[in-house]
mmCIF file of C-alpha atoms in Angstrom:
data_model
loop_
_atom_site.group_PDB
_atom_site.id
_atom_site.type_symbol
_atom_site.label_atom_id
_atom_site.label_comp_id
_atom_site.label_asym_id
_atom_site.label_seq_id
_atom_site.Cartn_x
_atom_site.Cartn_y
_atom_site.Cartn_z
ATOM 1 C CA ARG A 1 12.631 23.916 -26.168
ATOM 2 C CA LEU A 2 10.576 25.879 -23.647
ATOM 3 C CA PHE A 3 7.444 23.930 -24.586
ATOM 4 C CA LYS A 4 9.154 20.582 -24.037
ATOM 5 C CA PHE A 5 10.667 21.772 -20.765
ATOM 6 C CA GLY A 6 7.234 22.871 -19.543
ATOM 7 C CA ILE A 7 5.738 19.430 -20.232
ATOM 8 C CA LYS A 8 8.603 17.705 -18.462
ATOM 9 C CA MET A 9 8.197 19.896 -15.378
ATOM 10 C CA CYS A 10 4.452 19.258 -15.283
ATOM 11 C CA ILE A 11 5.006 15.486 -15.337
ATOM 12 C CA MET A 12 7.641 15.713 -12.601
ATOM 13 C CA VAL A 13 5.468 17.799 -10.265
ATOM 14 C CA SER A 14 2.473 15.483 -10.295
ATOM 15 C CA LEU A 15 2.972 11.757 -10.738
ATOM 16 C CA LYS A 16 0.009 9.443 -10.273
ATOM 17 C CA PRO A 17 -1.408 6.052 -11.185
ATOM 18 C CA ARG A 18 -5.227 5.976 -11.181
ATOM 19 C CA TYR A 19 -6.915 3.762 -8.619
ATOM 20 C CA LYS A 20 -10.563 2.894 -8.173
ATOM 21 C CA HIS A 21 -11.118 3.091 -4.425
ATOM 22 C CA ILE A 22 -12.186 -0.226 -2.866
ATOM 23 C CA VAL A 23 -13.190 -0.591 0.793
ATOM 24 C CA GLN A 24 -11.346 -3.242 2.775
ATOM 25 C CA LYS A 25 -12.836 -6.001 4.906
ATOM 26 C CA PRO A 26 -11.630 -6.246 8.539
ATOM 27 C CA TYR A 27 -7.846 -6.872 8.751
ATOM 28 C CA PHE A 28 -7.661 -6.721 4.931
ATOM 29 C CA CYS A 29 -5.912 -3.412 4.189
ATOM 30 C CA GLY A 30 -3.069 -5.344 2.517
ATOM 31 C CA PRO A 31 -5.317 -7.531 0.323
ATOM 32 C CA ALA A 32 -7.463 -4.494 -0.538
ATOM 33 C CA CYS A 33 -4.355 -2.693 -1.820
ATOM 34 C CA ILE A 34 -3.463 -5.737 -3.926
ATOM 35 C CA GLN A 35 -7.047 -5.826 -5.227
ATOM 36 C CA MET A 36 -6.874 -2.168 -6.314
ATOM 37 C CA ILE A 37 -3.496 -2.752 -7.985
ATOM 38 C CA LEU A 38 -4.817 -5.714 -9.954
ATOM 39 C CA PHE A 39 -7.964 -3.818 -10.918
ATOM 40 C CA ARG A 40 -5.874 -0.887 -12.201
ATOM 41 C CA ARG A 41 -4.123 -3.412 -14.415
ATOM 42 C CA GLY A 42 -7.374 -4.869 -15.763
ATOM 43 C CA LYS A 43 -7.745 -7.898 -13.464
ATOM 44 C CA TRP A 44 -10.626 -8.411 -11.030
ATOM 45 C CA VAL A 45 -9.975 -10.726 -8.078
ATOM 46 C CA GLU A 46 -12.242 -11.001 -5.022
ATOM 47 C CA GLN A 47 -10.704 -9.531 -1.873
ATOM 48 C CA GLU A 48 -11.349 -12.651 0.211
ATOM 49 C CA GLU A 49 -9.638 -14.814 -2.391
ATOM 50 C CA ILE A 50 -6.587 -12.562 -2.192
ATOM 51 C CA GLY A 51 -6.610 -12.730 1.602
ATOM 52 C CA GLN A 52 -6.991 -16.499 1.634
ATOM 53 C CA LYS A 53 -4.239 -17.120 -0.924
ATOM 54 C CA CYS A 54 -1.903 -14.678 0.821
ATOM 55 C CA GLY A 55 -2.440 -16.238 4.268
ATOM 56 C CA VAL A 56 -4.126 -13.294 6.010
ATOM 57 C CA LYS A 57 -5.339 -14.131 9.526
ATOM 58 C CA ILE A 58 -8.454 -12.899 11.316
ATOM 59 C CA LEU A 59 -9.889 -13.265 14.826
ATOM 60 C CA ALA A 60 -12.158 -16.295 15.255
ATOM 61 C CA LYS A 61 -15.000 -14.050 16.481
ATOM 62 C CA ASP A 62 -15.082 -12.344 13.057
ATOM 63 C CA LYS A 63 -15.483 -15.500 10.952
ATOM 64 C CA ASN A 64 -19.118 -14.644 10.229
ATOM 65 C CA LYS A 65 -17.996 -11.484 8.387
ATOM 66 C CA PHE A 66 -16.356 -13.564 5.653
ATOM 67 C CA THR A 67 -17.637 -16.113 3.138
ATOM 68 C CA ARG A 68 -14.318 -17.953 2.707
ATOM 69 C CA LYS A 69 -12.533 -20.058 5.296
ATOM 70 C CA LEU A 70 -9.620 -18.006 6.604
ATOM 71 C CA GLN A 71 -6.830 -18.705 9.076
ATOM 72 C CA THR A 72 -7.361 -17.384 12.597
ATOM 73 C CA ALA A 73 -4.986 -15.688 15.028
ATOM 74 C CA LYS A 74 -4.927 -15.807 18.829
ATOM 75 C CA ASN A 75 -4.878 -12.026 19.181
ATOM 76 C CA LEU A 76 -4.911 -8.783 17.197
ATOM 77 C CA LYS A 77 -1.120 -8.753 16.844
ATOM 78 C CA GLY A 78 -1.348 -11.876 14.695
ATOM 79 C CA CYS A 79 -4.126 -10.557 12.468
ATOM 80 C CA GLY A 80 -3.856 -9.097 8.993
ATOM 81 C CA ILE A 81 -0.563 -9.164 7.170
ATOM 82 C CA TRP A 82 2.911 -7.774 7.918
ATOM 83 C CA LEU A 83 5.241 -5.869 5.597
ATOM 84 C CA ALA A 84 7.821 -8.682 5.458
ATOM 85 C CA GLU A 85 5.184 -11.152 4.257
ATOM 86 C CA PHE A 86 4.985 -9.336 0.912
ATOM 87 C CA GLY A 87 8.432 -10.743 0.152
ATOM 88 C CA LYS A 88 7.554 -14.334 1.081
ATOM 89 C CA PRO A 89 6.485 -17.204 -1.223
ATOM 90 C CA LYS A 90 2.706 -17.088 -0.613
ATOM 91 C CA ILE A 91 2.208 -13.532 -1.819
ATOM 92 C CA LEU A 92 4.906 -13.711 -4.491
ATOM 93 C CA LYS A 93 3.324 -16.859 -5.930
ATOM 94 C CA PHE A 94 -0.110 -15.222 -5.947
ATOM 95 C CA LEU A 95 1.153 -12.100 -7.734
ATOM 96 C CA LYS A 96 3.161 -14.144 -10.239
ATOM 97 C CA LYS A 97 -0.077 -15.797 -11.365
ATOM 98 C CA TYR A 98 -1.170 -12.346 -12.572
ATOM 99 C CA GLY A 99 2.175 -11.395 -14.118
ATOM 100 C CA MET A 100 3.278 -9.290 -11.153
ATOM 101 C CA LYS A 101 6.133 -9.298 -8.662
ATOM 102 C CA ALA A 102 6.759 -7.490 -5.374
ATOM 103 C CA LYS A 103 9.795 -6.189 -3.521
ATOM 104 C CA VAL A 104 9.821 -5.004 0.106
ATOM 105 C CA PHE A 105 11.811 -1.920 1.146
ATOM 106 C CA LYS A 106 12.200 -0.970 4.806
ATOM 107 C CA LEU A 107 12.472 2.772 5.317
ATOM 108 C CA SER A 108 16.156 2.566 6.331
ATOM 109 C CA GLU A 109 16.989 0.787 3.041
ATOM 110 C CA ILE A 110 15.874 3.744 0.921
ATOM 111 C CA ARG A 111 18.651 6.269 0.310
ATOM 112 C CA ASN A 112 16.544 9.020 -1.271
ATOM 113 C CA LEU A 113 12.828 8.727 -0.536
ATOM 114 C CA GLU A 114 11.731 11.424 -3.004
ATOM 115 C CA GLU A 115 13.575 9.724 -5.866
ATOM 116 C CA PHE A 116 12.293 6.316 -4.776
ATOM 117 C CA ILE A 117 8.651 7.465 -4.967
ATOM 118 C CA SER A 118 9.099 9.544 -8.132
ATOM 119 C CA ASP A 119 11.032 6.899 -10.063
ATOM 120 C CA ASN A 120 8.602 4.094 -9.253
ATOM 121 C CA LEU A 121 5.537 6.155 -10.161
ATOM 122 C CA ARG A 122 7.210 7.290 -13.374
ATOM 123 C CA GLU A 123 7.835 3.637 -14.255
ATOM 124 C CA SER A 124 4.136 2.902 -13.555
ATOM 125 C CA ASN A 125 4.967 0.666 -10.604
ATOM 126 C CA ASP A 126 2.516 0.443 -7.715
ATOM 127 C CA ILE A 127 3.698 1.521 -4.265
ATOM 128 C CA ILE A 128 2.086 0.201 -1.099
ATOM 129 C CA ALA A 129 3.011 2.191 2.023
ATOM 130 C CA ASN A 130 3.022 0.544 5.450
ATOM 131 C CA PHE A 131 3.035 2.843 8.488
ATOM 132 C CA TRP A 132 1.892 3.340 12.090
ATOM 133 C CA LEU A 133 -1.494 5.080 12.305
ATOM 134 C CA LYS A 134 -1.237 6.733 15.722
ATOM 135 C CA PRO A 135 0.442 10.039 14.705
ATOM 136 C CA ILE A 136 -2.170 10.534 11.975
ATOM 137 C CA TYR A 137 -5.471 9.080 13.218
ATOM 138 C CA GLY A 138 -4.696 8.079 16.812
ATOM 139 C CA SER A 139 -5.171 4.347 16.272
ATOM 140 C CA SER A 140 -2.518 1.966 17.628
ATOM 141 C CA ASP A 141 -2.306 -0.152 14.486
ATOM 142 C CA GLY A 142 -0.164 -0.623 11.426
ATOM 143 C CA HIS A 143 -1.870 0.085 8.106
ATOM 144 C CA PHE A 144 -1.396 -0.317 4.350
ATOM 145 C CA VAL A 145 -2.377 2.301 1.749
ATOM 146 C CA LEU A 146 -1.485 2.939 -1.887
ATOM 147 C CA VAL A 147 0.644 5.877 -2.977
ATOM 148 C CA SER A 148 -1.778 7.465 -5.432
ATOM 149 C CA GLU A 149 0.062 10.684 -6.246
ATOM 150 C CA PHE A 150 3.262 12.519 -5.375
ATOM 151 C CA ASP A 151 3.614 16.279 -5.701
ATOM 152 C CA VAL A 152 7.377 16.675 -6.019
ATOM 153 C CA ARG A 153 7.378 20.440 -5.572
ATOM 154 C CA ARG A 154 5.347 20.422 -2.326
ATOM 155 C CA LYS A 155 6.712 17.003 -1.216
ATOM 156 C CA ILE A 156 3.172 15.817 -0.522
ATOM 157 C CA VAL A 157 1.920 12.277 -1.031
ATOM 158 C CA THR A 158 -1.727 11.510 -1.799
ATOM 159 C CA VAL A 159 -2.711 8.056 -0.622
ATOM 160 C CA CYS A 160 -5.624 5.812 -1.541
ATOM 161 C CA ASP A 161 -6.855 4.384 1.779
ATOM 162 C CA PRO A 162 -9.038 1.235 1.832
ATOM 163 C CA TRP A 163 -10.328 1.721 5.405
ATOM 164 C CA TYR A 164 -13.958 2.920 5.405
ATOM 165 C CA ALA A 165 -13.548 5.262 8.401
ATOM 166 C CA TYR A 166 -10.865 7.402 6.716
ATOM 167 C CA PRO A 167 -11.151 9.528 3.554
ATOM 168 C CA SER A 168 -10.729 7.474 0.378
ATOM 169 C CA PHE A 169 -7.881 9.777 -0.681
ATOM 170 C CA TRP A 170 -5.908 11.994 1.684
ATOM 171 C CA GLU A 171 -2.680 13.997 1.639
ATOM 172 C CA ILE A 172 0.352 13.807 3.894
ATOM 173 C CA LYS A 173 3.824 15.368 3.866
ATOM 174 C CA LEU A 174 6.363 12.783 2.754
ATOM 175 C CA SER A 175 8.494 13.527 5.831
ATOM 176 C CA LYS A 176 5.547 12.855 8.165
ATOM 177 C CA LEU A 177 4.685 9.586 6.392
ATOM 178 C CA ALA A 178 8.323 8.489 6.758
ATOM 179 C CA GLY A 179 8.207 9.447 10.433
ATOM 180 C CA CYS A 180 5.316 7.013 10.895
ATOM 181 C CA MET A 181 7.480 4.138 9.596
ATOM 182 C CA THR A 182 10.233 4.205 12.220
ATOM 183 C CA LYS A 183 10.737 1.669 15.025
ATOM 184 C CA LYS A 184 9.837 4.128 17.797
ATOM 185 C CA PHE A 185 6.158 3.168 17.956
ATOM 186 C CA ASP A 186 6.180 -0.594 18.438
ATOM 187 C CA GLY A 187 9.759 -1.633 17.708
ATOM 188 C CA ARG A 188 8.902 -2.675 14.150
ATOM 189 C CA GLU A 189 10.312 -0.738 11.188
ATOM 190 C CA ARG A 190 7.898 -0.228 8.321
ATOM 191 C CA GLY A 191 8.300 0.931 4.730
ATOM 192 C CA PHE A 192 7.057 0.200 1.219
ATOM 193 C CA VAL A 193 6.192 -2.605 -1.177
ATOM 194 C CA VAL A 194 6.811 -1.974 -4.870
ATOM 195 C CA VAL A 195 4.611 -4.064 -7.153
ATOM 196 C CA SER A 196 5.568 -4.240 -10.830
ATOM 197 C CA LYS A 197 5.186 -6.359 -13.947
ATOM 198 C CA ILE A 198 7.392 -9.424 -14.264
#
């Protein structure tokens, strides 16, 4: 009994899928997260293909940084991808092709954040976190990272971050990460995308 209990506690304290870190292209934190999720599940898809199929927009001045023809936006606010777009047909259709589905959860829709993270990691689902960077790195942008590990006892999340300027993996208190998802920064509530098998 004690032996079994010890194993259970160990699993509950540290829950983690294993990701190979991949660096994102400009505006491509969302597609880079999808790329790492697919790679973890044994599928290799080029990042630009993901971005193109998912409708990610870039600034016209950055076209030369990409090999594929991508949609352009008038300003930075229209670049990249937004949380809500993960629940729209373009991305859902792309993921379905690889046997995956996605569901968007705004922070206010999650009753118990610790259980939400723990349960999804235990079920081997992938969790993409979307938050405002300013309280952490001082940048006035939204960003996507993967939840790579959750220490239940310390309530600390380890994230896998595709942006080259930040550490590939870094830790943050779950409460602080949640605080970076509220509307107070730019009026837009952020949250999570759960990607799982169909």
